[in-house]
Amino acid sequence: MRRHEAFAPEPYRLPDGRELIVRPIRPEDAAELQSLAGRLSAHALRLRFFSPITAARLAALERGRFFPRLAEVDFQERAAWVAQVPGESAIRAVGRYQRLSHGADAEIAFVVEDAFQGQGVCTELLHHLAAYARDAGIGRLVGVVLAENIGMIEVLKRSGYPYRLVAEGEVDRLTLDIASAAQE
C-alpha cells in the first residue's frame, strides 16, 4: 500500500491552458473546503448534494464539523484528492471515496468549482482515486448521480474503466470496475 504522503502534488494542464495541482487532502484543508462550497452555484450544490442547499443550511454546515470531517480522512476507508491552482490556497475541486460495508466497493463523489467544470478535472481526480483505491484493496468505485447530471455520468462512462449503469428513478448508479482495467 502506497502511503498518501508519498503522492507528490502533480500538475495537470487544463484544455484551456490553465494548470492545476492535484494532491491528497490534508486536515488543514477544512477552511478551503468551506470556501469552495461558498463559491459553488446553487445548481452545482444541488447536483452534488441532491437537494437545494439554502444559505441557512450552508451556514449550519459551516458551524458544525461538516468541513473538518470532510478533510479528515484515513486514506484506507476514506480518501480524497483536491485540485488547486499553483501558488493559491483555494481548493477548486475535490474527489473522494468512502469504502462501503462490503469491503471491495467504495462510493465516490466529486465537486468542481463552476469556473473549472468541463475541463477534465473530475477525470483527473478519478484516476488518482482509482489508483489509490486499488492499492487499498478496492475493486469497484460506485457513483450515485442524479440522472439529470449528464456531465458527471459522461465522465464516469468515458473514464476508461468497464462500467455498469443502473437507473434508479431520479438517480443513476454507475459501478466502475477499476480492478480489471488499470488506468494510470
mmCIF file of C-alpha atoms in Angstrom:
data_model
loop_
_atom_site.group_PDB
_atom_site.id
_atom_site.type_symbol
_atom_site.label_atom_id
_atom_site.label_comp_id
_atom_site.label_asym_id
_atom_site.label_seq_id
_atom_site.Cartn_x
_atom_site.Cartn_y
_atom_site.Cartn_z
ATOM 1 C CA MET A 1 0.000 0.000 0.000
ATOM 2 C CA ARG A 2 1.438 3.327 -1.027
ATOM 3 C CA ARG A 3 1.043 5.935 1.670
ATOM 4 C CA HIS A 4 -0.719 9.106 0.639
ATOM 5 C CA GLU A 5 2.268 11.139 1.821
ATOM 6 C CA ALA A 6 4.254 9.520 -0.997
ATOM 7 C CA PHE A 7 1.999 11.191 -3.560
ATOM 8 C CA ALA A 8 3.706 14.427 -4.504
ATOM 9 C CA PRO A 9 1.460 17.158 -5.868
ATOM 10 C CA GLU A 10 1.078 16.504 -9.583
ATOM 11 C CA PRO A 11 0.477 19.193 -12.185
ATOM 12 C CA TYR A 12 -2.448 18.874 -14.542
ATOM 13 C CA ARG A 13 -2.889 21.167 -17.550
ATOM 14 C CA LEU A 14 -6.462 22.040 -18.451
ATOM 15 C CA PRO A 15 -7.508 22.182 -22.116
ATOM 16 C CA ASP A 16 -7.859 25.962 -21.788
ATOM 17 C CA GLY A 17 -4.182 26.222 -20.746
ATOM 18 C CA ARG A 18 -4.644 26.764 -17.006
ATOM 19 C CA GLU A 19 -2.719 24.497 -14.667
ATOM 20 C CA LEU A 20 -3.903 22.746 -11.538
ATOM 21 C CA ILE A 21 -2.046 20.770 -8.913
ATOM 22 C CA VAL A 22 -3.658 17.519 -7.714
ATOM 23 C CA ARG A 23 -2.700 16.284 -4.249
ATOM 24 C CA PRO A 24 -4.087 14.278 -1.306
ATOM 25 C CA ILE A 25 -6.325 16.237 1.042
ATOM 26 C CA ARG A 26 -4.986 17.350 4.429
ATOM 27 C CA PRO A 27 -6.856 18.113 7.682
ATOM 28 C CA GLU A 28 -5.869 21.767 7.390
ATOM 29 C CA ASP A 29 -7.879 21.974 4.126
ATOM 30 C CA ALA A 30 -11.194 22.226 6.026
ATOM 31 C CA ALA A 31 -11.439 26.020 5.728
ATOM 32 C CA GLU A 32 -10.728 25.875 1.988
ATOM 33 C CA LEU A 33 -13.403 23.190 1.526
ATOM 34 C CA GLN A 34 -15.835 25.524 3.247
ATOM 35 C CA SER A 35 -14.754 28.368 0.944
ATOM 36 C CA LEU A 36 -15.214 26.124 -2.099
ATOM 37 C CA ALA A 37 -18.784 25.331 -1.025
ATOM 38 C CA GLY A 38 -19.466 29.045 -0.713
ATOM 39 C CA ARG A 39 -18.254 29.657 -4.279
ATOM 40 C CA LEU A 40 -20.373 26.925 -5.869
ATOM 41 C CA SER A 41 -23.510 27.847 -7.763
ATOM 42 C CA ALA A 42 -26.860 26.691 -6.400
ATOM 43 C CA HIS A 43 -27.038 24.293 -9.366
ATOM 44 C CA ALA A 44 -23.626 22.729 -8.593
ATOM 45 C CA LEU A 45 -24.558 22.329 -4.916
ATOM 46 C CA ARG A 46 -27.853 20.648 -5.821
ATOM 47 C CA LEU A 47 -26.158 18.226 -8.221
ATOM 48 C CA ARG A 48 -23.603 17.307 -5.552
ATOM 49 C CA PHE A 49 -25.963 17.033 -2.553
ATOM 50 C CA PHE A 50 -29.153 16.001 -4.449
ATOM 51 C CA SER A 51 -31.217 18.830 -2.995
ATOM 52 C CA PRO A 52 -31.112 22.610 -2.854
ATOM 53 C CA ILE A 53 -28.673 23.946 -0.287
ATOM 54 C CA THR A 54 -30.041 27.138 1.186
ATOM 55 C CA ALA A 55 -27.857 29.836 2.692
ATOM 56 C CA ALA A 56 -29.167 28.828 6.129
ATOM 57 C CA ARG A 57 -28.256 25.164 5.542
ATOM 58 C CA LEU A 58 -24.786 26.115 4.321
ATOM 59 C CA ALA A 59 -24.317 28.309 7.405
ATOM 60 C CA ALA A 60 -25.358 25.380 9.628
ATOM 61 C CA LEU A 61 -22.816 23.147 7.902
ATOM 62 C CA GLU A 62 -20.155 25.791 8.446
ATOM 63 C CA ARG A 63 -20.941 25.950 12.188
ATOM 64 C CA GLY A 64 -20.829 22.188 12.554
ATOM 65 C CA ARG A 65 -17.983 19.755 11.973
ATOM 66 C CA PHE A 66 -19.006 19.033 8.379
ATOM 67 C CA PHE A 67 -15.999 20.563 6.612
ATOM 68 C CA PRO A 68 -13.358 19.396 9.130
ATOM 69 C CA ARG A 69 -14.791 15.874 8.865
ATOM 70 C CA LEU A 70 -14.525 16.013 5.060
ATOM 71 C CA ALA A 71 -10.850 16.970 5.377
ATOM 72 C CA GLU A 72 -10.029 14.254 7.927
ATOM 73 C CA VAL A 73 -9.666 11.002 6.033
ATOM 74 C CA ASP A 74 -7.698 7.880 6.886
ATOM 75 C CA PHE A 75 -6.683 7.017 3.296
ATOM 76 C CA GLN A 76 -7.932 3.495 3.842
ATOM 77 C CA GLU A 77 -11.686 3.611 4.405
ATOM 78 C CA ARG A 78 -11.976 7.222 3.193
ATOM 79 C CA ALA A 79 -9.656 9.096 0.852
ATOM 80 C CA ALA A 80 -9.782 12.387 -1.004
ATOM 81 C CA TRP A 81 -7.730 14.353 -3.521
ATOM 82 C CA VAL A 82 -8.022 18.071 -4.198
ATOM 83 C CA ALA A 83 -7.126 20.321 -7.122
ATOM 84 C CA GLN A 84 -5.635 23.798 -6.722
ATOM 85 C CA VAL A 85 -4.161 26.473 -8.939
ATOM 86 C CA PRO A 86 -0.387 26.536 -8.285
ATOM 87 C CA GLY A 87 0.524 29.214 -5.766
ATOM 88 C CA GLU A 88 -3.054 29.593 -4.492
ATOM 89 C CA SER A 89 -4.564 28.144 -1.335
ATOM 90 C CA ALA A 90 -8.090 27.895 -2.784
ATOM 91 C CA ILE A 91 -9.327 24.394 -3.499
ATOM 92 C CA ARG A 92 -11.019 24.308 -6.913
ATOM 93 C CA ALA A 93 -12.194 20.668 -6.878
ATOM 94 C CA VAL A 94 -12.312 17.622 -4.652
ATOM 95 C CA GLY A 95 -12.857 13.928 -5.352
ATOM 96 C CA ARG A 96 -13.305 11.351 -2.637
ATOM 97 C CA TYR A 97 -14.168 7.770 -1.903
ATOM 98 C CA GLN A 98 -15.706 6.058 1.097
ATOM 99 C CA ARG A 99 -15.422 2.294 1.362
ATOM 100 C CA LEU A 100 -18.796 0.581 1.519
ATOM 101 C CA SER A 101 -19.543 -2.095 4.096
ATOM 102 C CA HIS A 102 -18.882 -4.957 1.706
ATOM 103 C CA GLY A 103 -15.196 -4.068 1.518
ATOM 104 C CA ALA A 104 -14.260 -4.205 -2.162
ATOM 105 C CA ASP A 105 -16.553 -1.329 -3.192
ATOM 106 C CA ALA A 106 -16.288 2.366 -2.434
ATOM 107 C CA GLU A 107 -18.677 5.201 -3.180
ATOM 108 C CA ILE A 108 -17.160 8.163 -4.997
ATOM 109 C CA ALA A 109 -18.172 11.805 -5.102
ATOM 110 C CA PHE A 110 -16.800 14.884 -6.812
ATOM 111 C CA VAL A 111 -17.383 18.599 -6.808
ATOM 112 C CA VAL A 112 -15.713 21.112 -9.100
ATOM 113 C CA GLU A 113 -15.924 24.865 -8.854
ATOM 114 C CA ASP A 114 -18.134 26.147 -11.666
ATOM 115 C CA ALA A 115 -15.317 28.016 -13.487
ATOM 116 C CA PHE A 116 -13.319 24.755 -13.755
ATOM 117 C CA GLN A 117 -16.125 22.428 -14.876
ATOM 118 C CA GLY A 118 -15.911 20.754 -18.267
ATOM 119 C CA GLN A 119 -12.095 20.813 -18.217
ATOM 120 C CA GLY A 120 -11.378 17.176 -17.286
ATOM 121 C CA VAL A 121 -10.749 17.881 -13.600
ATOM 122 C CA CYS A 122 -13.113 15.112 -12.422
ATOM 123 C CA THR A 123 -11.459 12.610 -14.730
ATOM 124 C CA GLU A 124 -8.025 13.514 -13.374
ATOM 125 C CA LEU A 125 -9.239 13.208 -9.764
ATOM 126 C CA LEU A 126 -10.977 9.921 -10.598
ATOM 127 C CA HIS A 127 -7.764 8.356 -11.894
ATOM 128 C CA HIS A 128 -5.870 9.423 -8.763
ATOM 129 C CA LEU A 129 -8.602 7.958 -6.558
ATOM 130 C CA ALA A 130 -8.772 4.737 -8.585
ATOM 131 C CA ALA A 131 -5.018 4.144 -8.384
ATOM 132 C CA TYR A 132 -5.034 4.639 -4.642
ATOM 133 C CA ALA A 133 -8.232 2.631 -4.133
ATOM 134 C CA ARG A 134 -6.788 -0.375 -5.991
ATOM 135 C CA ASP A 135 -3.810 -0.325 -3.631
ATOM 136 C CA ALA A 136 -6.278 -0.263 -0.716
ATOM 137 C CA GLY A 137 -7.989 -3.425 -1.990
ATOM 138 C CA ILE A 138 -10.949 -1.699 -3.597
ATOM 139 C CA GLY A 139 -12.013 -3.169 -6.928
ATOM 140 C CA ARG A 140 -15.118 -1.158 -7.748
ATOM 141 C CA LEU A 141 -16.000 2.520 -7.453
ATOM 142 C CA VAL A 142 -19.689 3.370 -7.249
ATOM 143 C CA GLY A 143 -21.028 6.742 -8.294
ATOM 144 C CA VAL A 144 -24.591 7.623 -7.349
ATOM 145 C CA VAL A 145 -25.520 10.530 -9.601
ATOM 146 C CA LEU A 146 -28.697 12.485 -10.266
ATOM 147 C CA ALA A 147 -29.956 11.284 -13.647
ATOM 148 C CA GLU A 148 -30.015 14.895 -14.860
ATOM 149 C CA ASN A 149 -26.285 15.268 -14.147
ATOM 150 C CA ILE A 150 -25.306 14.236 -17.666
ATOM 151 C CA GLY A 151 -21.811 15.720 -17.331
ATOM 152 C CA MET A 152 -20.876 13.524 -14.363
ATOM 153 C CA ILE A 153 -22.477 10.458 -15.914
ATOM 154 C CA GLU A 154 -20.407 11.002 -19.065
ATOM 155 C CA VAL A 155 -17.217 11.438 -17.010
ATOM 156 C CA LEU A 156 -17.788 8.060 -15.385
ATOM 157 C CA LYS A 157 -18.831 6.325 -18.607
ATOM 158 C CA ARG A 158 -15.806 7.687 -20.516
ATOM 159 C CA SER A 159 -13.308 7.057 -17.718
ATOM 160 C CA GLY A 160 -11.777 4.045 -19.454
ATOM 161 C CA TYR A 161 -12.984 1.602 -16.795
ATOM 162 C CA PRO A 162 -15.622 -1.020 -17.551
ATOM 163 C CA TYR A 163 -18.876 0.176 -16.016
ATOM 164 C CA ARG A 164 -22.397 -0.921 -15.264
ATOM 165 C CA LEU A 165 -25.190 1.638 -15.150
ATOM 166 C CA VAL A 166 -28.423 1.029 -13.267
ATOM 167 C CA ALA A 167 -31.156 3.673 -13.465
ATOM 168 C CA GLU A 168 -32.959 4.016 -10.147
ATOM 169 C CA GLY A 169 -35.609 6.645 -10.807
ATOM 170 C CA GLU A 170 -34.101 10.096 -10.366
ATOM 171 C CA VAL A 171 -30.605 8.710 -9.777
ATOM 172 C CA ASP A 172 -28.241 6.561 -11.784
ATOM 173 C CA ARG A 173 -25.803 4.183 -10.129
ATOM 174 C CA LEU A 174 -22.606 3.654 -12.096
ATOM 175 C CA THR A 175 -20.224 0.964 -10.923
ATOM 176 C CA LEU A 176 -16.703 1.199 -12.332
ATOM 177 C CA ASP A 177 -14.566 -1.944 -12.345
ATOM 178 C CA ILE A 178 -11.167 -0.447 -11.544
ATOM 179 C CA ALA A 179 -9.522 -3.791 -10.794
ATOM 180 C CA SER A 180 -9.881 -5.250 -14.267
ATOM 181 C CA ALA A 181 -8.682 -2.201 -16.207
ATOM 182 C CA ALA A 182 -5.775 -0.447 -14.558
ATOM 183 C CA GLN A 183 -5.625 3.134 -15.831
ATOM 184 C CA GLU A 184 -2.659 5.247 -14.852
#
